[in-house]
mmCIF file of C-alpha atoms in Angstrom:
data_model
loop_
_atom_site.group_PDB
_atom_site.id
_atom_site.type_symbol
_atom_site.label_atom_id
_atom_site.label_comp_id
_atom_site.label_asym_id
_atom_site.label_seq_id
_atom_site.Cartn_x
_atom_site.Cartn_y
_atom_site.Cartn_z
ATOM 1 C CA CYS A 1 0.000 0.005 -0.005
ATOM 2 C CA LEU A 2 2.930 2.336 0.691
ATOM 3 C CA VAL A 3 4.277 1.601 -2.788
ATOM 4 C CA GLY A 4 0.859 2.543 -4.183
ATOM 5 C CA LEU A 5 0.946 5.811 -2.274
ATOM 6 C CA LEU A 6 4.455 6.624 -3.530
ATOM 7 C CA THR A 7 3.632 5.660 -7.114
ATOM 8 C CA ASN A 8 0.552 7.856 -7.264
ATOM 9 C CA PHE A 9 2.354 10.671 -5.452
ATOM 10 C CA ALA A 10 4.833 10.789 -8.322
ATOM 11 C CA PHE A 11 2.413 10.078 -11.170
ATOM 12 C CA TYR A 12 -0.381 12.539 -10.380
ATOM 13 C CA GLY A 13 2.075 15.195 -9.290
ATOM 14 C CA LEU A 14 3.730 14.798 -12.701
ATOM 15 C CA MET A 15 0.425 15.094 -14.552
ATOM 16 C CA PHE A 16 -0.433 18.255 -12.618
ATOM 17 C CA GLU A 17 2.875 20.046 -13.026
ATOM 18 C CA LEU A 18 3.431 19.078 -16.667
ATOM 19 C CA SER A 19 -0.078 20.256 -17.539
ATOM 20 C CA LEU A 20 0.906 23.641 -16.111
ATOM 21 C CA PHE A 21 4.270 23.510 -17.893
ATOM 22 C CA PHE A 22 2.800 22.669 -21.283
ATOM 23 C CA GLN A 23 0.225 25.457 -21.044
ATOM 24 C CA SER A 24 2.112 28.199 -19.182
ATOM 25 C CA VAL A 25 5.639 27.727 -20.520
ATOM 26 C CA LYS A 26 5.215 25.979 -23.859
ATOM 27 C CA GLY A 27 2.026 27.853 -24.788
ATOM 28 C CA PHE A 28 -0.043 24.734 -25.523
ATOM 29 C CA THR A 29 -3.818 24.979 -25.484
ATOM 30 C CA PRO A 30 -5.560 22.764 -22.903
ATOM 31 C CA LEU A 31 -6.350 20.267 -25.686
ATOM 32 C CA GLN A 32 -2.738 20.239 -26.881
ATOM 33 C CA ALA A 33 -1.537 19.755 -23.293
ATOM 34 C CA GLY A 34 -3.845 16.780 -22.915
ATOM 35 C CA LEU A 35 -2.710 15.319 -26.224
ATOM 36 C CA ALA A 36 0.919 15.756 -25.169
ATOM 37 C CA PHE A 37 0.335 12.928 -22.675
ATOM 38 C CA LEU A 38 -1.018 10.584 -25.367
ATOM 39 C CA PRO A 39 2.262 8.710 -26.061
ATOM 40 C CA MET A 40 2.663 8.021 -22.338
ATOM 41 C CA THR A 41 -0.945 6.917 -22.028
ATOM 42 C CA ALA A 42 -0.669 4.551 -24.983
ATOM 43 C CA LEU A 43 2.417 2.934 -23.511
ATOM 44 C CA VAL A 44 0.596 2.403 -20.200
ATOM 45 C CA THR A 45 -1.594 -0.188 -21.929
ATOM 46 C CA VAL A 46 1.455 -2.102 -23.106
ATOM 47 C CA GLY A 47 3.089 -1.877 -19.674
ATOM 48 C CA ASN A 48 -0.002 -3.285 -17.981
ATOM 49 C CA LEU A 49 0.055 -6.318 -20.270
ATOM 50 C CA VAL A 50 3.783 -6.843 -19.741
ATOM 51 C CA SER A 51 3.335 -6.501 -15.980
ATOM 52 C CA GLY A 52 0.646 -9.166 -15.922
ATOM 53 C CA TRP A 53 2.867 -11.575 -17.813
ATOM 54 C CA LEU A 54 5.908 -10.838 -15.639
ATOM 55 C CA THR A 55 3.888 -11.169 -12.440
ATOM 56 C CA ALA A 56 2.420 -14.493 -13.540
ATOM 57 C CA HIS A 57 5.852 -15.891 -14.421
ATOM 58 C CA TYR A 58 8.177 -14.299 -11.852
ATOM 59 C CA GLY A 59 6.013 -12.972 -9.036
ATOM 60 C CA ALA A 60 5.160 -9.388 -8.119
ATOM 61 C CA ARG A 61 8.554 -8.254 -6.854
ATOM 62 C CA LEU A 62 10.379 -8.087 -10.215
ATOM 63 C CA PRO A 63 7.870 -5.875 -12.064
ATOM 64 C CA MET A 64 7.373 -3.670 -9.005
ATOM 65 C CA VAL A 65 11.080 -3.008 -8.575
ATOM 66 C CA ALA A 66 11.780 -2.717 -12.309
ATOM 67 C CA GLY A 67 8.737 -0.525 -12.892
ATOM 68 C CA GLN A 68 9.616 1.938 -10.184
ATOM 69 C CA ALA A 69 13.233 2.052 -11.312
ATOM 70 C CA VAL A 70 12.229 2.814 -14.927
ATOM 71 C CA ALA A 71 9.725 5.427 -13.775
ATOM 72 C CA ALA A 72 12.305 7.014 -11.442
ATOM 73 C CA VAL A 73 14.703 7.396 -14.393
ATOM 74 C CA GLY A 74 11.946 9.171 -16.328
ATOM 75 C CA TYR A 75 11.075 11.511 -13.476
ATOM 76 C CA LEU A 76 14.696 12.345 -12.771
ATOM 77 C CA ALA A 77 15.314 13.031 -16.474
ATOM 78 C CA LEU A 78 12.398 15.462 -16.431
ATOM 79 C CA ALA A 79 14.135 17.365 -13.612
ATOM 80 C CA GLY A 80 16.441 18.810 -16.263
ATOM 81 C CA ILE A 81 13.873 20.290 -18.657
ATOM 82 C CA SER A 82 13.540 23.994 -19.288
ATOM 83 C CA GLY A 83 11.370 26.281 -21.337
ATOM 84 C CA ASP A 84 13.676 25.668 -24.296
ATOM 85 C CA THR A 85 13.390 21.878 -24.115
ATOM 86 C CA SER A 86 11.607 20.532 -27.160
ATOM 87 C CA TYR A 87 8.534 18.368 -26.788
ATOM 88 C CA GLY A 88 10.436 15.560 -28.522
ATOM 89 C CA ALA A 89 13.038 15.599 -25.740
ATOM 90 C CA ILE A 90 10.272 15.396 -23.122
ATOM 91 C CA VAL A 91 8.543 12.381 -24.696
ATOM 92 C CA GLY A 92 11.275 9.866 -23.797
ATOM 93 C CA PRO A 93 11.187 10.583 -20.051
ATOM 94 C CA LEU A 94 7.379 10.666 -20.191
ATOM 95 C CA LEU A 95 7.374 7.223 -21.806
ATOM 96 C CA ALA A 96 9.702 5.898 -19.100
ATOM 97 C CA ALA A 97 7.470 7.356 -16.363
ATOM 98 C CA GLY A 98 4.309 5.899 -17.879
ATOM 99 C CA PHE A 99 5.770 2.498 -18.709
ATOM 100 C CA GLY A 100 7.398 2.167 -15.299
ATOM 101 C CA THR A 101 4.189 3.103 -13.518
ATOM 102 C CA SER A 102 2.202 0.638 -15.588
ATOM 103 C CA LEU A 103 4.653 -2.150 -14.738
ATOM 104 C CA THR A 104 4.270 -1.368 -11.040
ATOM 105 C CA VAL A 105 0.513 -1.062 -10.532
ATOM 106 C CA PRO A 106 -0.819 -4.483 -11.634
ATOM 107 C CA SER A 107 1.938 -6.359 -9.810
ATOM 108 C CA MET A 108 1.402 -4.222 -6.705
ATOM 109 C CA THR A 109 -2.308 -5.049 -6.774
ATOM 110 C CA ALA A 110 -1.527 -8.755 -7.171
ATOM 111 C CA ALA A 111 0.901 -8.599 -4.234
ATOM 112 C CA VAL A 112 -1.673 -7.002 -1.953
ATOM 113 C CA LEU A 113 -4.412 -9.457 -2.901
ATOM 114 C CA ALA A 114 -2.106 -12.466 -2.604
ATOM 115 C CA HIS A 115 -1.411 -11.659 1.044
ATOM 116 C CA VAL A 116 -4.966 -11.567 2.358
ATOM 117 C CA GLU A 117 -7.653 -14.165 2.878
ATOM 118 C CA ARG A 118 -10.026 -14.446 -0.059
ATOM 119 C CA GLN A 119 -12.966 -13.075 1.935
ATOM 120 C CA ARG A 120 -10.951 -9.934 2.757
ATOM 121 C CA ALA A 121 -9.904 -9.177 -0.829
ATOM 122 C CA GLY A 122 -12.432 -6.357 -1.129
ATOM 123 C CA ILE A 123 -11.152 -4.664 2.010
ATOM 124 C CA ALA A 124 -7.538 -5.067 0.878
ATOM 125 C CA SER A 125 -8.349 -3.636 -2.529
ATOM 126 C CA GLY A 126 -10.134 -0.713 -0.906
ATOM 127 C CA VAL A 127 -7.188 0.023 1.382
ATOM 128 C CA LEU A 128 -4.800 -0.062 -1.590
ATOM 129 C CA ASN A 129 -7.027 2.249 -3.622
ATOM 130 C CA ALA A 130 -7.371 4.635 -0.686
ATOM 131 C CA ALA A 131 -3.588 4.722 -0.255
ATOM 132 C CA ARG A 132 -3.142 5.394 -3.963
ATOM 133 C CA GLN A 133 -5.721 8.212 -3.919
ATOM 134 C CA ILE A 134 -4.067 9.771 -0.871
ATOM 135 C CA GLY A 135 -0.713 9.587 -2.671
ATOM 136 C CA GLY A 136 -2.178 11.361 -5.689
ATOM 137 C CA VAL A 137 -3.665 14.139 -3.551
ATOM 138 C CA ILE A 138 -0.408 14.593 -1.655
ATOM 139 C CA GLY A 139 1.559 14.624 -4.924
ATOM 140 C CA VAL A 140 -0.579 17.344 -6.501
ATOM 141 C CA GLY A 141 -0.508 19.403 -3.297
ATOM 142 C CA ALA A 142 3.219 18.948 -2.715
ATOM 143 C CA PHE A 143 4.187 19.659 -6.319
ATOM 144 C CA GLY A 144 1.969 22.748 -6.360
ATOM 145 C CA SER A 145 3.509 23.891 -3.077
ATOM 146 C CA LEU A 146 7.027 23.470 -4.453
ATOM 147 C CA ILE A 147 6.108 25.637 -7.430
ATOM 148 C CA ALA A 148 4.499 28.259 -5.172
ATOM 149 C CA ALA A 149 7.519 28.194 -2.829
ATOM 150 C CA HIS A 150 9.674 29.304 -5.744
ATOM 151 C CA GLY A 151 7.640 32.471 -6.087
ATOM 152 C CA GLY A 152 5.636 30.955 -8.913
ATOM 153 C CA ASP A 153 8.806 29.901 -10.779
ATOM 154 C CA LEU A 154 7.270 26.886 -12.463
ATOM 155 C CA ILE A 155 10.546 25.492 -13.805
ATOM 156 C CA GLY A 156 12.435 25.728 -10.493
ATOM 157 C CA GLY A 157 9.529 24.185 -8.580
ATOM 158 C CA MET A 158 9.186 21.452 -11.201
ATOM 159 C CA HIS A 159 12.820 20.508 -10.871
ATOM 160 C CA LEU A 160 12.454 20.013 -7.105
ATOM 161 C CA ALA A 161 9.181 18.142 -7.594
ATOM 162 C CA GLN A 162 10.749 15.752 -10.104
ATOM 163 C CA LEU A 163 13.641 15.084 -7.744
ATOM 164 C CA ALA A 164 11.114 14.367 -4.969
ATOM 165 C CA ALA A 165 9.170 12.058 -7.286
ATOM 166 C CA GLY A 166 12.320 10.211 -8.320
ATOM 167 C CA GLY A 167 13.341 9.882 -4.677
ATOM 168 C CA ALA A 168 9.895 8.552 -3.724
ATOM 169 C CA LEU A 169 10.151 5.903 -6.422
ATOM 170 C CA VAL A 170 13.652 4.901 -5.379
ATOM 171 C CA LEU A 171 12.254 4.437 -1.864
ATOM 172 C CA GLY A 172 9.459 2.370 -3.425
ATOM 173 C CA CYS A 173 12.072 0.198 -5.160
ATOM 174 C CA VAL A 174 13.751 -0.491 -1.839
ATOM 175 C CA ILE A 175 10.438 -1.299 -0.139
ATOM 176 C CA SER A 176 9.447 -3.605 -3.011
ATOM 177 C CA ALA A 177 12.804 -5.369 -3.033
ATOM 178 C CA ILE A 178 12.639 -6.009 0.703
#
């Protein structure tokens, strides 16, 4: 459940801050900003399928650790973007973040459900979903606060937020490995 919280902290914080970045810095319309996430979203479908296969063959630990590591690389790479960074240079880290997250989530869900009695699966699923939602709320709030703390300097706040997201996912890797 902690891994779910950390994963959503990073993911929804990213969606929030990059939406602001695409519109405020890059000058995208809201529709263009939404479409800018399309490559990442498409790769999430592939990652979910790969995660299911990996989990079935190797257990939940491998895709959880690998997924968070790949996502952390994406988030940390995004910590170096600026207003001059082309969209093409942003897509690679976005793909890593999306693919890594999609490797993590199905295996994480399987791990939680595998460790409870069958009649408590609904409760376990609810606790995991609550933890993930809390992580998303904290991520959006924390990332927004980091931007505000920089006097509205979106880029400076984003850099700190991406470092925090990468750090959260590295912590998630350690938790998953243990």
